PDB file of C-alpha atoms in Angstrom:
ATOM      1  CA  MET A   1       2.510   7.151   8.964  1.00 83.00           C
ATOM      2  CA  HIS A   2       5.994   7.960   8.303  1.00 89.00           C
ATOM      3  CA  ILE A   3       8.084   7.141  11.390  1.00 92.00           C
ATOM      4  CA  PRO A   4      10.761   9.530  11.825  1.00 92.00           C
ATOM      5  CA  ASP A   5      14.403   8.536  12.997  1.00 94.00           C
ATOM      6  CA  GLY A   6      15.019   7.896  16.878  1.00 92.00           C
ATOM      7  CA  TYR A   7      11.269   6.151  17.082  1.00 94.00           C
ATOM      8  CA  LEU A   8      12.598   2.809  16.396  1.00 95.00           C
ATOM      9  CA  GLY A   9      15.635   1.002  17.752  1.00 95.00           C
ATOM     10  CA  PRO A  10      18.370  -1.362  15.882  1.00 96.00           C
ATOM     11  CA  LEU A  11      16.322  -4.202  16.989  1.00 96.00           C
ATOM     12  CA  THR A  12      13.233  -3.103  14.890  1.00 96.00           C
ATOM     13  CA  TYR A  13      14.709  -1.298  11.829  1.00 96.00           C
ATOM     14  CA  ILE A  14      17.664  -3.610  11.000  1.00 97.00           C
ATOM     15  CA  PRO A  15      15.423  -6.626  10.624  1.00 97.00           C
ATOM     16  CA  LEU A  16      12.879  -4.715   8.616  1.00 96.00           C
ATOM     17  CA  PHE A  17      15.522  -3.248   6.108  1.00 96.00           C
ATOM     18  CA  VAL A  18      16.681  -7.257   5.929  1.00 97.00           C
ATOM     19  CA  ILE A  19      13.233  -8.197   5.213  1.00 97.00           C
ATOM     20  CA  MET A  20      12.742  -5.329   2.414  1.00 97.00           C
ATOM     21  CA  ILE A  21      15.811  -6.299   0.322  1.00 97.00           C
ATOM     22  CA  PRO A  22      14.661  -9.527  -0.991  1.00 97.00           C
ATOM     23  CA  ILE A  23      11.183  -8.105  -1.549  1.00 97.00           C
ATOM     24  CA  TRP A  24      12.647  -5.074  -3.298  1.00 97.00           C
ATOM     25  CA  LEU A  25      14.894  -7.411  -5.839  1.00 97.00           C
ATOM     26  CA  TYR A  26      11.920  -9.753  -6.332  1.00 97.00           C
ATOM     27  CA  ALA A  27       9.195  -7.118  -6.703  1.00 96.00           C
ATOM     28  CA  GLY A  28      11.701  -5.419  -9.393  1.00 94.00           C
ATOM     29  CA  TYR A  29      12.026  -8.896 -11.159  1.00 95.00           C
ATOM     30  CA  ARG A  30       8.328  -9.065 -11.400  1.00 94.00           C
ATOM     31  CA  VAL A  31       7.543  -5.718 -12.596  1.00 92.00           C
ATOM     32  CA  GLN A  32       9.899  -6.349 -15.617  1.00 90.00           C
ATOM     33  CA  LYS A  33       8.601  -9.882 -16.047  1.00 88.00           C
ATOM     34  CA  ASP A  34       4.666  -8.721 -15.671  1.00 85.00           C
ATOM     35  CA  LEU A  35       3.960  -5.095 -16.894  1.00 81.00           C
ATOM     36  CA  ARG A  36       3.407  -4.719 -20.932  1.00 78.00           C
ATOM     37  CA  SER A  37       5.433  -1.641 -22.365  1.00 75.00           C
ATOM     38  CA  LYS A  38       1.879   0.019 -22.528  1.00 75.00           C
ATOM     39  CA  GLN A  39       1.795   0.144 -18.792  1.00 78.00           C
ATOM     40  CA  VAL A  40       5.483   1.202 -17.773  1.00 81.00           C
ATOM     41  CA  PRO A  41       4.526   5.054 -18.151  1.00 85.00           C
ATOM     42  CA  TYR A  42       1.720   4.311 -15.710  1.00 86.00           C
ATOM     43  CA  LEU A  43       4.326   3.017 -13.038  1.00 85.00           C
ATOM     44  CA  ALA A  44       5.837   6.403 -13.052  1.00 86.00           C
ATOM     45  CA  LEU A  45       2.353   8.195 -12.792  1.00 85.00           C
ATOM     46  CA  ALA A  46       1.958   5.581  -9.995  1.00 86.00           C
ATOM     47  CA  ALA A  47       5.132   6.595  -8.085  1.00 85.00           C
ATOM     48  CA  ALA A  48       4.382  10.250  -8.724  1.00 87.00           C
ATOM     49  CA  PHE A  49       0.520   9.742  -7.343  1.00 85.00           C
ATOM     50  CA  SER A  50       1.640   8.040  -4.179  1.00 85.00           C
ATOM     51  CA  PHE A  51       4.402  10.724  -3.578  1.00 86.00           C
ATOM     52  CA  VAL A  52       1.864  13.548  -3.684  1.00 85.00           C
ATOM     53  CA  ILE A  53      -1.286  12.278  -2.022  1.00 83.00           C
ATOM     54  CA  MET A  54       1.456  11.222   1.087  1.00 85.00           C
ATOM     55  CA  MET A  55       2.410  14.961   1.143  1.00 80.00           C
ATOM     56  CA  PHE A  56      -0.750  15.769   2.754  1.00 78.00           C
ATOM     57  CA  ASN A  57      -0.164  14.163   6.033  1.00 76.00           C
ATOM     58  CA  VAL A  58      -1.350  15.251   9.534  1.00 75.00           C
ATOM     59  CA  PRO A  59       0.658  14.873  13.080  1.00 75.00           C
ATOM     60  CA  ILE A  60      -1.003  12.115  14.949  1.00 71.00           C
ATOM     61  CA  PRO A  61      -0.512  12.475  19.034  1.00 66.00           C
ATOM     62  CA  ASP A  62       1.279   9.574  20.404  1.00 59.00           C
ATOM     63  CA  GLY A  63       1.937   8.261  16.862  1.00 55.00           C
ATOM     64  CA  SER A  64       3.746   9.646  13.492  1.00 67.00           C
ATOM     65  CA  SER A  65       1.354  10.966  10.881  1.00 73.00           C
ATOM     66  CA  GLY A  66      -1.838  10.151   9.002  1.00 78.00           C
ATOM     67  CA  HIS A  67      -2.478  10.464   5.403  1.00 83.00           C
ATOM     68  CA  ALA A  68      -3.637   8.644   2.311  1.00 84.00           C
ATOM     69  CA  VAL A  69      -0.800   6.523   0.231  1.00 89.00           C
ATOM     70  CA  GLY A  70      -2.585   5.257  -2.902  1.00 89.00           C
ATOM     71  CA  SER A  71      -0.945   2.220  -3.148  1.00 92.00           C
ATOM     72  CA  ALA A  72      -3.791   0.175  -2.915  1.00 94.00           C
ATOM     73  CA  LEU A  73      -5.167   1.636  -6.105  1.00 94.00           C
ATOM     74  CA  VAL A  74      -1.771   1.058  -7.672  1.00 94.00           C
ATOM     75  CA  ALA A  75      -1.849  -2.518  -6.540  1.00 95.00           C
ATOM     76  CA  ILE A  76      -5.291  -3.086  -8.071  1.00 94.00           C
ATOM     77  CA  VAL A  77      -4.532  -1.404 -11.432  1.00 93.00           C
ATOM     78  CA  LEU A  78      -0.824  -2.490 -12.006  1.00 93.00           C
ATOM     79  CA  GLY A  79      -0.605  -5.036  -9.491  1.00 93.00           C
ATOM     80  CA  PRO A  80       0.889  -5.529  -6.109  1.00 95.00           C
ATOM     81  CA  TRP A  81       4.823  -5.854  -7.139  1.00 95.00           C
ATOM     82  CA  ALA A  82       4.078  -2.401  -9.077  1.00 94.00           C
ATOM     83  CA  ALA A  83       2.748  -1.025  -5.996  1.00 95.00           C
ATOM     84  CA  ILE A  84       5.602  -2.226  -4.077  1.00 96.00           C
ATOM     85  CA  VAL A  85       8.292  -0.600  -6.602  1.00 95.00           C
ATOM     86  CA  SER A  86       6.285   2.713  -6.760  1.00 94.00           C
ATOM     87  CA  THR A  87       5.472   3.201  -2.996  1.00 95.00           C
ATOM     88  CA  SER A  88       9.225   2.538  -2.148  1.00 96.00           C
ATOM     89  CA  VAL A  89      10.390   5.080  -4.806  1.00 94.00           C
ATOM     90  CA  ALA A  90       8.100   7.982  -3.519  1.00 93.00           C
ATOM     91  CA  LEU A  91       8.912   6.936   0.147  1.00 95.00           C
ATOM     92  CA  VAL A  92      12.897   6.981  -0.651  1.00 95.00           C
ATOM     93  CA  ILE A  93      12.561  10.616  -2.439  1.00 93.00           C
ATOM     94  CA  GLN A  94      10.520  11.960   0.567  1.00 91.00           C
ATOM     95  CA  CYS A  95      12.847  10.426   2.832  1.00 93.00           C
ATOM     96  CA  PHE A  96      16.364  11.768   1.428  1.00 94.00           C
ATOM     97  CA  ILE A  97      15.197  15.180  -0.200  1.00 91.00           C
ATOM     98  CA  PHE A  98      12.149  16.194   1.819  1.00 88.00           C
ATOM     99  CA  GLY A  99      13.006  14.556   5.270  1.00 86.00           C
ATOM    100  CA  ASP A 100       9.628  12.910   5.405  1.00 86.00           C
ATOM    101  CA  GLY A 101      10.024   9.584   7.463  1.00 89.00           C
ATOM    102  CA  GLY A 102      13.588   8.628   8.807  1.00 91.00           C
ATOM    103  CA  VAL A 103      16.629   7.174   7.379  1.00 95.00           C
ATOM    104  CA  THR A 104      16.895   4.414   9.742  1.00 95.00           C
ATOM    105  CA  ALA A 105      13.376   4.052   9.634  1.00 95.00           C
ATOM    106  CA  LEU A 106      13.085   3.866   6.012  1.00 96.00           C
ATOM    107  CA  GLY A 107      12.764   0.018   5.588  1.00 96.00           C
ATOM    108  CA  ALA A 108       9.893  -0.022   8.183  1.00 96.00           C
ATOM    109  CA  ASN A 109       8.296   2.751   6.236  1.00 95.00           C
ATOM    110  CA  CYS A 110       8.535   0.665   2.850  1.00 96.00           C
ATOM    111  CA  PHE A 111       7.413  -2.486   4.570  1.00 97.00           C
ATOM    112  CA  ASN A 112       4.432  -0.895   6.161  1.00 96.00           C
ATOM    113  CA  MET A 113       3.261   1.390   3.359  1.00 95.00           C
ATOM    114  CA  GLY A 114       4.763  -0.321   0.229  1.00 95.00           C
ATOM    115  CA  VAL A 115       3.934  -3.845   1.316  1.00 97.00           C
ATOM    116  CA  VAL A 116       1.125  -4.329   3.828  1.00 97.00           C
ATOM    117  CA  ILE A 117      -1.137  -1.989   2.219  1.00 96.00           C
ATOM    118  CA  PRO A 118      -0.785  -3.346  -1.602  1.00 96.00           C
ATOM    119  CA  VAL A 119      -0.516  -6.860  -0.392  1.00 97.00           C
ATOM    120  CA  SER A 120      -3.528  -6.976   1.954  1.00 97.00           C
ATOM    121  CA  ALA A 121      -5.476  -4.706  -0.378  1.00 97.00           C
ATOM    122  CA  TYR A 122      -5.157  -6.598  -3.549  1.00 96.00           C
ATOM    123  CA  VAL A 123      -5.764 -10.102  -1.962  1.00 97.00           C
ATOM    124  CA  VAL A 124      -9.167  -8.498   0.010  1.00 97.00           C
ATOM    125  CA  TYR A 125      -9.879  -6.851  -3.602  1.00 96.00           C
ATOM    126  CA  LYS A 126      -9.585 -10.138  -5.116  1.00 95.00           C
ATOM    127  CA  LEU A 127     -11.589 -12.157  -2.553  1.00 96.00           C
ATOM    128  CA  ILE A 128     -14.423  -9.382  -2.951  1.00 96.00           C
ATOM    129  CA  SER A 129     -14.618  -8.793  -6.367  1.00 93.00           C
ATOM    130  CA  GLY A 130     -14.686 -12.376  -7.559  1.00 90.00           C
ATOM    131  CA  LYS A 131     -15.504 -12.907 -10.961  1.00 86.00           C
ATOM    132  CA  SER A 132     -17.862  -9.661 -11.074  1.00 89.00           C
ATOM    133  CA  ASP A 133     -17.758  -7.683 -14.173  1.00 88.00           C
ATOM    134  CA  LEU A 134     -15.124  -5.057 -14.415  1.00 86.00           C
ATOM    135  CA  THR A 135     -17.454  -2.183 -14.242  1.00 85.00           C
ATOM    136  CA  SER A 136     -19.946  -3.806 -11.550  1.00 92.00           C
ATOM    137  CA  ILE A 137     -20.693  -2.230  -8.419  1.00 94.00           C
ATOM    138  CA  ARG A 138     -19.573  -5.022  -6.425  1.00 95.00           C
ATOM    139  CA  ARG A 139     -15.979  -4.636  -8.063  1.00 94.00           C
ATOM    140  CA  LEU A 140     -16.287  -0.838  -7.159  1.00 95.00           C
ATOM    141  CA  ALA A 141     -17.045  -1.847  -3.534  1.00 96.00           C
ATOM    142  CA  ALA A 142     -14.354  -4.463  -3.480  1.00 96.00           C
ATOM    143  CA  ALA A 143     -11.752  -1.721  -4.411  1.00 96.00           C
ATOM    144  CA  ALA A 144     -12.994   0.818  -1.829  1.00 97.00           C
ATOM    145  CA  VAL A 145     -12.911  -1.809   1.244  1.00 97.00           C
ATOM    146  CA  ALA A 146      -9.912  -3.242  -0.320  1.00 97.00           C
ATOM    147  CA  ALA A 147      -8.328   0.570   0.161  1.00 96.00           C
ATOM    148  CA  TRP A 148      -9.754   1.185   3.764  1.00 97.00           C
ATOM    149  CA  PHE A 149      -8.374  -2.469   5.185  1.00 97.00           C
ATOM    150  CA  GLY A 150      -4.918  -2.097   3.630  1.00 96.00           C
ATOM    151  CA  LEU A 151      -4.304   1.493   5.230  1.00 95.00           C
ATOM    152  CA  THR A 152      -5.883   0.839   8.528  1.00 96.00           C
ATOM    153  CA  LEU A 153      -3.848  -2.391   8.640  1.00 97.00           C
ATOM    154  CA  ALA A 154      -0.616  -0.678   7.877  1.00 96.00           C
ATOM    155  CA  ALA A 155      -1.558   2.259  10.337  1.00 94.00           C
ATOM    156  CA  GLY A 156      -2.072  -0.852  13.112  1.00 95.00           C
ATOM    157  CA  VAL A 157       1.394  -2.421  12.272  1.00 96.00           C
ATOM    158  CA  ALA A 158       2.860   0.999  12.434  1.00 95.00           C
ATOM    159  CA  GLY A 159       1.418   1.579  15.569  1.00 93.00           C
ATOM    160  CA  THR A 160       2.781  -1.795  16.723  1.00 95.00           C
ATOM    161  CA  GLU A 161       6.216  -1.152  15.934  1.00 96.00           C
ATOM    162  CA  MET A 162       6.377   1.848  17.840  1.00 95.00           C
ATOM    163  CA  GLY A 163       4.428   0.463  20.767  1.00 94.00           C
ATOM    164  CA  LEU A 164       7.213  -2.192  21.002  1.00 95.00           C
ATOM    165  CA  GLN A 165      10.028   0.199  21.474  1.00 95.00           C
ATOM    166  CA  PRO A 166       9.538   0.424  25.497  1.00 94.00           C
ATOM    167  CA  ILE A 167       9.627  -3.250  25.595  1.00 94.00           C
ATOM    168  CA  LEU A 168      12.705  -4.088  23.575  1.00 94.00           C
ATOM    169  CA  GLU A 169      14.663  -0.974  23.713  1.00 91.00           C
ATOM    170  CA  HIS A 170      15.281   0.540  27.278  1.00 89.00           C
ATOM    171  CA  ASP A 171      18.502   1.146  29.748  1.00 89.00           C
ATOM    172  CA  ALA A 172      18.927  -0.676  32.827  1.00 89.00           C
ATOM    173  CA  SER A 173      16.861   1.379  34.978  1.00 89.00           C
ATOM    174  CA  GLY A 174      13.870   0.520  32.509  1.00 87.00           C
ATOM    175  CA  LEU A 175      13.708   4.297  30.716  1.00 91.00           C
ATOM    176  CA  PRO A 176      12.692   3.709  27.143  1.00 92.00           C
ATOM    177  CA  LEU A 177      15.685   4.466  24.674  1.00 93.00           C
ATOM    178  CA  TYR A 178      13.294   5.407  21.469  1.00 93.00           C
ATOM    179  CA  MET A 179       9.707   5.811  21.412  1.00 91.00           C
ATOM    180  CA  PRO A 180       8.309   6.166  24.931  1.00 92.00           C
ATOM    181  CA  TYR A 181       4.603   5.265  24.407  1.00 92.00           C
ATOM    182  CA  GLY A 182       3.613   1.538  24.894  1.00 93.00           C
ATOM    183  CA  LEU A 183       1.389  -0.446  22.770  1.00 94.00           C
ATOM    184  CA  GLY A 184      -1.413   0.908  24.565  1.00 93.00           C
ATOM    185  CA  LEU A 185      -1.177   4.310  22.976  1.00 91.00           C
ATOM    186  CA  THR A 186       0.555   3.859  19.880  1.00 92.00           C
ATOM    187  CA  VAL A 187      -1.685   1.079  18.429  1.00 94.00           C
ATOM    188  CA  PRO A 188      -5.507   3.119  18.962  1.00 93.00           C
ATOM    189  CA  ALA A 189      -3.624   6.538  18.124  1.00 91.00           C
ATOM    190  CA  MET A 190      -2.770   5.018  14.663  1.00 91.00           C
ATOM    191  CA  VAL A 191      -5.544   2.787  13.915  1.00 94.00           C
ATOM    192  CA  LEU A 192      -8.447   4.972  15.036  1.00 93.00           C
ATOM    193  CA  SER A 193      -7.343   7.811  13.145  1.00 90.00           C
ATOM    194  CA  HIS A 194      -7.005   5.986  10.085  1.00 91.00           C
ATOM    195  CA  ALA A 195     -10.019   3.754  10.470  1.00 94.00           C
ATOM    196  CA  PHE A 196     -12.471   6.765  10.875  1.00 93.00           C
ATOM    197  CA  PHE A 197     -10.868   9.523   8.598  1.00 91.00           C
ATOM    198  CA  PHE A 198      -7.521   8.509   6.212  1.00 91.00           C
ATOM    199  CA  SER A 199      -8.829   5.261   5.509  1.00 94.00           C
ATOM    200  CA  ILE A 200     -11.926   6.706   4.497  1.00 94.00           C
ATOM    201  CA  VAL A 201     -10.406   9.152   2.188  1.00 91.00           C
ATOM    202  CA  GLU A 202      -8.078   6.420   0.570  1.00 92.00           C
ATOM    203  CA  ALA A 203     -11.171   4.504   0.003  1.00 95.00           C
ATOM    204  CA  LEU A 204     -12.623   7.379  -1.823  1.00 94.00           C
ATOM    205  CA  VAL A 205      -9.760   8.278  -4.070  1.00 92.00           C
ATOM    206  CA  THR A 206      -9.472   4.462  -5.110  1.00 94.00           C
ATOM    207  CA  VAL A 207     -12.932   3.755  -5.827  1.00 95.00           C
ATOM    208  CA  LEU A 208     -13.267   7.093  -7.906  1.00 94.00           C
ATOM    209  CA  ALA A 209      -9.769   6.781  -9.697  1.00 93.00           C
ATOM    210  CA  PHE A 210     -10.672   2.756 -10.439  1.00 94.00           C
ATOM    211  CA  ALA A 211     -14.234   3.578 -11.726  1.00 94.00           C
ATOM    212  CA  TYR A 212     -12.561   6.078 -14.097  1.00 93.00           C
ATOM    213  CA  ILE A 213     -10.012   3.627 -15.223  1.00 92.00           C
ATOM    214  CA  THR A 214     -12.506   0.732 -15.645  1.00 91.00           C
ATOM    215  CA  ARG A 215     -14.753   3.087 -17.973  1.00 90.00           C
ATOM    216  CA  PHE A 216     -12.137   4.951 -19.956  1.00 89.00           C
ATOM    217  CA  ASN A 217      -9.379   2.923 -20.319  1.00 86.00           C
ATOM    218  CA  PRO A 218      -9.316  -0.641 -18.720  1.00 88.00           C
ATOM    219  CA  THR A 219      -6.595  -2.298 -20.996  1.00 86.00           C
ATOM    220  CA  ILE A 220      -3.984  -0.574 -18.625  1.00 86.00           C
ATOM    221  CA  ILE A 221      -5.121  -3.014 -15.822  1.00 87.00           C
ATOM    222  CA  TRP A 222      -2.394  -5.359 -15.556  1.00 80.00           C
ATOM    223  CA  ASP A 223      -4.159  -8.751 -15.661  1.00 75.00           C
ATOM    224  CA  TYR A 224      -6.776  -7.261 -17.877  1.00 76.00           C
ATOM    225  CA  LYS A 225      -6.320  -9.763 -20.598  1.00 72.00           C
ATOM    226  CA  LYS A 226      -6.547 -12.600 -18.060  1.00 73.00           C
ATOM    227  CA  PHE A 227      -9.919 -10.889 -16.703  1.00 70.00           C
ATOM    228  CA  VAL A 228     -11.055 -10.727 -20.387  1.00 73.00           C
ATOM    229  CA  LYS A 229     -10.146 -14.473 -21.153  1.00 73.00           C
ATOM    230  CA  SER A 230     -12.144 -15.776 -18.008  1.00 72.00           C
ATOM    231  CA  GLN A 231     -14.936 -13.581 -18.772  1.00 67.00           C
ATOM    232  CA  GLY A 232     -15.295 -15.105 -21.853  1.00 67.00           C
ATOM    233  CA  GLU A 233     -15.312 -18.901 -20.592  1.00 62.00           C
ATOM    234  CA  ASN A 234     -17.770 -18.060 -18.174  1.00 59.00           C
ATOM    235  CA  LYS A 235     -20.270 -17.072 -20.854  1.00 53.00           C
ATOM    236  CA  PRO A 236     -22.742 -19.685 -21.921  1.00 48.00           C
ATOM    237  CA  THR A 237     -22.122 -21.268 -25.157  1.00 46.00           C
ATOM    238  CA  ALA A 238     -24.969 -21.285 -27.904  1.00 43.00           C
ATOM    239  CA  THR A 239     -26.275 -24.754 -28.557  1.00 42.00           C
ATOM    240  CA  THR A 240     -27.511 -26.034 -31.535  1.00 41.00           C
ATOM    241  CA  ALA A 241     -30.991 -27.119 -32.290  1.00 39.00           C
TER     242      ALA A 241
END
């Protein structure tokens, strides 16, 4: 999933940097506004969790690499804005210290893994879980499907960005200047490898961790108070004889 330097041309990586700047600023503002003091240490743990799980990556032919990310779990537990911040921090460290992901592609990598995954996963999770109980099977299934969908969608976005390079960036004779493979190769390579393996790993990790948190420490979930309040409002009120 980490796109290295030389895969994307400036017509792709510059706009993605520009898109990410206001997202980073607003995500930082929302984290300061929404997260309670009790949840702040978990934000650092979330960044460490994303950092470690992304280090186990496997090269993908005609693509970049495949791995779980963990940002869907962070989005469900600490909120999508916290997931954007924690995943971006992990990606910046991996880029500048470990050389995992290109400097020019940092905006694209942060957009794919730090925005597409948590935002799409959180929307899917909320749609499927509805007003179900926090420890219900439906909510666990929602977390699993959300994680699978978010990572697979991000893989498709990354494959599309790379596959567009022969169209966007080529010399006068038509030779590609950056990624030479087109959409017909990059998108299937990224989507299929993630849909049938890495996204399943992401779903398993997410549902196991989410089940543990909801069972033993549900109060760290960022909208826990709102959830408890809605559950109380949904309970039938006692009627007097």
